[in-house]
Short mmCIF file of C-alpha atoms in Angstrom, two decimals:
data_model
loop_
_atom_site.label_atom_id
_atom_site.label_comp_id
_atom_site.label_asym_id
_atom_site.label_seq_id
_atom_site.Cartn_x
_atom_site.Cartn_y
_atom_site.Cartn_z
CA TYR A 1 -30.41 53.77 -75.23
CA GLY A 2 -28.33 56.14 -76.60
CA ILE A 3 -27.93 57.49 -72.90
CA HIS A 4 -29.62 56.28 -70.04
CA ASN A 5 -29.29 59.21 -67.52
CA TYR A 6 -29.79 59.11 -64.20
CA GLY A 7 -28.23 62.30 -63.31
CA LYS A 8 -27.27 65.21 -65.53
CA VAL A 9 -26.24 65.64 -69.17
CA ILE A 10 -25.18 68.29 -71.08
CA MET A 11 -25.16 68.45 -74.81
CA ASN A 12 -23.22 71.39 -76.46
CA GLY A 13 -22.46 69.43 -80.17
CA GLY A 14 -21.64 66.14 -81.74
CA LYS A 15 -24.30 63.69 -82.43
CA ILE A 16 -25.98 60.60 -80.75
CA ASP A 17 -26.94 58.10 -83.06
CA VAL A 18 -29.41 55.27 -82.24
CA SER A 19 -31.03 52.68 -84.79
CA SER A 20 -32.71 49.65 -84.45
CA THR A 21 -34.70 46.98 -86.68
CA ALA A 22 -36.02 45.08 -84.14
CA GLY A 23 -37.56 47.19 -81.22
CA THR A 24 -38.00 50.52 -79.83
CA VAL A 25 -35.21 52.89 -79.33
CA VAL A 26 -34.25 56.19 -77.34
CA GLY A 27 -31.49 58.71 -77.82
CA ILE A 28 -31.40 60.28 -74.46
CA TYR A 29 -33.72 58.66 -71.37
CA ASN A 30 -34.32 60.65 -68.39
CA SER A 31 -35.17 57.92 -65.49
CA SER A 32 -35.32 59.55 -62.75
CA SER A 33 -36.70 63.06 -60.46
CA ARG A 34 -32.84 63.42 -60.53
CA SER A 35 -32.32 63.78 -64.12
CA PHE A 36 -31.37 66.59 -66.11
CA THR A 37 -31.28 66.71 -69.51
CA THR A 38 -29.73 69.93 -71.36
CA ILE A 39 -29.68 70.58 -75.31
CA ASN A 40 -27.52 73.76 -76.52
CA GLY A 41 -26.29 72.04 -79.71
CA GLY A 42 -25.40 68.89 -81.84
CA GLU A 43 -27.55 66.51 -83.37
CA ILE A 44 -29.58 63.59 -81.98
CA VAL A 45 -30.90 61.11 -84.66
CA VAL A 46 -33.36 57.72 -83.84
CA THR A 47 -34.34 55.48 -86.20
CA THR A 48 -36.11 52.35 -85.75
CA THR A 49 -37.39 49.94 -89.10
CA ALA A 50 -39.39 47.26 -86.69
CA ALA A 51 -43.21 47.81 -87.32
CA SER A 52 -45.36 49.10 -84.61
CA LYS A 53 -42.22 50.13 -82.33
CA SER A 54 -41.74 53.73 -81.08
CA ALA A 55 -38.84 56.03 -81.74
CA TYR A 56 -38.13 58.75 -79.12
CA GLY A 57 -35.38 61.60 -79.46
CA ILE A 58 -35.75 62.41 -75.50
CA TYR A 59 -38.29 60.31 -73.23
CA ASN A 60 -38.71 61.78 -70.18
CA ASN A 61 -39.74 59.07 -67.62
CA SER A 62 -39.07 61.68 -64.70
CA GLY A 63 -36.83 64.60 -64.40
CA GLN A 64 -36.45 67.95 -66.54
CA ILE A 65 -34.94 68.54 -70.19
CA ASN A 66 -34.20 72.07 -71.52
CA VAL A 67 -33.75 72.41 -75.23
CA THR A 68 -31.81 76.02 -76.14
CA GLY A 69 -30.41 74.53 -79.09
CA GLY A 70 -29.67 71.56 -81.72
CA GLU A 71 -31.59 69.21 -83.76
CA ILE A 72 -33.87 66.00 -82.90
CA THR A 73 -34.50 63.93 -85.96
CA VAL A 74 -36.61 60.52 -85.16
CA CYS A 75 -37.77 58.23 -88.03
CA ALA A 76 -40.02 55.31 -87.26
CA ALA A 77 -41.36 52.31 -89.57
CA THR A 78 -44.96 53.37 -88.52
CA GLU A 79 -44.76 57.15 -88.85
CA ASN A 80 -47.05 58.38 -85.77
CA PHE A 81 -44.63 56.22 -83.74
CA ALA A 82 -42.20 58.96 -84.13
CA ILE A 83 -41.59 61.55 -81.50
CA GLY A 84 -38.99 64.28 -80.50
CA ILE A 85 -39.63 64.64 -76.81
CA TYR A 86 -41.90 62.74 -74.85
CA ASN A 87 -43.00 64.19 -71.56
CA VAL A 88 -44.54 60.88 -69.45
CA SER A 89 -47.16 61.44 -66.63
CA ARG A 90 -45.55 62.90 -63.76
CA ASN A 91 -46.72 66.03 -62.58
CA THR A 92 -43.03 66.59 -61.41
CA ASN A 93 -41.55 66.75 -64.97
CA ILE A 94 -41.05 69.68 -67.04
CA VAL A 95 -39.90 70.13 -70.71
CA THR A 96 -38.49 73.41 -72.01
CA VAL A 97 -37.70 74.16 -75.14
CA THR A 98 -36.70 77.55 -76.34
CA ALA A 99 -34.73 77.14 -79.50
CA GLY A 100 -33.93 74.13 -81.90
CA ILE A 101 -35.50 72.13 -84.71
CA ILE A 102 -37.43 68.84 -83.96
CA ASN A 103 -38.15 66.49 -86.73
CA ALA A 104 -40.66 64.12 -85.77
CA TYR A 105 -44.10 63.08 -86.41
CA TYR A 106 -45.05 64.59 -82.74
CA GLY A 107 -42.58 67.29 -81.98
CA VAL A 108 -43.14 67.07 -78.39
CA TYR A 109 -45.89 64.81 -76.84
CA GLY A 110 -47.31 65.47 -73.22
CA ALA A 111 -48.80 62.26 -72.28
CA GLY A 112 -50.46 63.50 -68.80
CA GLU A 113 -49.71 65.72 -65.31
CA GLY A 114 -46.42 67.31 -66.82
CA THR A 115 -45.58 70.98 -67.95
CA VAL A 116 -44.35 71.72 -71.32
CA ASN A 117 -43.05 75.33 -71.83
CA ILE A 118 -42.48 76.60 -75.62
CA GLY A 119 -40.72 79.56 -75.46
CA SER A 120 -40.06 79.96 -72.17
CA GLU A 121 -37.54 79.49 -69.04
CA ASP A 122 -38.08 80.48 -65.54
CA ASN A 123 -40.24 83.39 -66.22
CA SER A 124 -37.48 85.09 -68.16
CA PHE A 125 -37.79 86.62 -71.96
CA THR A 126 -36.38 84.02 -73.86
CA CYS A 127 -36.43 84.60 -77.53
CA GLY A 128 -35.43 81.75 -80.16
CA THR A 129 -36.04 80.24 -83.12
CA ILE A 130 -38.00 76.76 -82.57
CA THR A 131 -38.72 74.63 -85.68
CA MET A 132 -40.91 71.73 -85.56
CA ASN A 133 -41.12 69.67 -88.82
CA SER A 134 -44.08 67.53 -87.58
CA SER A 135 -47.52 66.38 -88.50
CA HIS A 136 -48.46 67.49 -84.30
CA GLY A 137 -46.00 70.41 -83.50
CA ILE A 138 -47.17 70.22 -79.74
CA TYR A 139 -49.55 67.08 -78.47
CA ASN A 140 -50.96 67.40 -75.09
CA TYR A 141 -52.57 63.88 -73.77
CA GLY A 142 -54.20 64.38 -70.76
CA THR A 143 -54.20 67.10 -68.23
CA GLY A 144 -50.97 68.32 -68.05
CA THR A 145 -49.94 72.44 -68.91
CA VAL A 146 -48.47 73.45 -72.25
CA ASN A 147 -47.52 77.04 -71.98
CA VAL A 148 -47.02 78.98 -75.35
CA ASN A 149 -46.47 82.58 -75.78
CA LYS A 150 -46.06 83.37 -79.65
CA CYS A 151 -45.93 86.89 -80.84
CA PRO A 152 -49.08 87.74 -83.55
CA ASN A 153 -46.96 89.96 -85.39
CA CYS A 154 -43.49 88.57 -85.78
CA GLY A 155 -43.93 85.11 -84.86
CA THR A 156 -41.51 85.05 -81.81
CA VAL A 157 -42.14 82.66 -78.87
CA PHE A 158 -41.74 84.02 -75.75
CA GLN A 159 -42.13 83.95 -71.87
CA ILE A 160 -44.33 87.12 -70.29
CA ASN A 161 -44.52 87.19 -66.46
CA GLU A 162 -47.39 88.38 -64.57
CA GLU A 163 -46.47 91.94 -64.57
CA ASP A 164 -45.92 92.20 -68.46
CA TYR A 165 -49.40 90.29 -68.52
CA ASP A 166 -51.35 93.01 -66.72
CA SER A 167 -49.62 95.73 -68.52
CA ILE A 168 -50.90 94.27 -71.65
CA VAL A 169 -54.40 94.15 -70.51
CA LYS A 170 -54.18 97.41 -69.03
CA GLN A 171 -53.13 98.83 -72.34
CA ILE A 172 -56.41 97.06 -74.05
CA ARG A 173 -58.33 98.17 -71.44
CA ASP A 174 -57.32 101.93 -71.57
CA LYS A 175 -57.91 101.74 -75.54
CA GLU A 176 -61.41 100.54 -75.14
CA PHE A 177 -62.45 102.63 -72.59
CA GLU A 178 -60.96 105.63 -74.99
CA LYS A 179 -62.84 104.23 -77.54
CA GLU A 180 -66.28 104.08 -75.64
CA ILE A 181 -65.70 107.67 -74.51
CA LEU A 182 -65.13 109.17 -78.02
CA VAL A 183 -68.62 107.18 -78.96
CA ARG A 184 -70.35 108.50 -75.96
CA GLU A 185 -69.03 111.89 -76.69
CA ASN A 186 -70.33 111.94 -80.17
CA GLN A 187 -73.63 110.66 -79.31
CA ALA A 188 -73.79 113.61 -76.46
CA LYS A 189 -72.80 116.11 -79.22
CA LYS A 190 -75.72 114.33 -81.87
CA ASP A 191 -78.43 114.94 -78.61
CA LEU A 192 -77.45 118.43 -78.03
CA GLU A 193 -77.39 119.37 -81.59
CA ASN A 194 -81.31 118.04 -81.59
#
């Protein structure tokens, strides 16, 4: 492990570079429910050349991960064993990515009941650029929750709270209602003319 975290890790810059020719490698390993990892900047590079061994940028066995910047690059001899962020099957695990670059076969891999938030952080509106150079940007394997809110117009990923959602639904419903009224008015006019 580059860092085996039992407490709190905040990375604002620098580089964690971990490589192996014989086994599985991990850049940052969150090991307990008290483990909190925040990546604001810097670079995590993890490489293994061992056949059938995994490489993980961040392995969240337990705890929380917040990525607001930086770059995670993961390479493995067997391509599909390269995972940017791995969230293990515990329902208390939370991974939030609001910005940054992830270069790996799997960008974010959710393996069970944990929660993965892409573009959101505690119901606040957060815009950031998230680049996942991977075959599987987000891979959710299990019963966990993945929350992704992406603007269909500009592509910006964002968080939307319940009040904002209700407002959008109301706008759509009102427009549809107005269209229906117009159709019925036109039909009524035609019926009167006949």
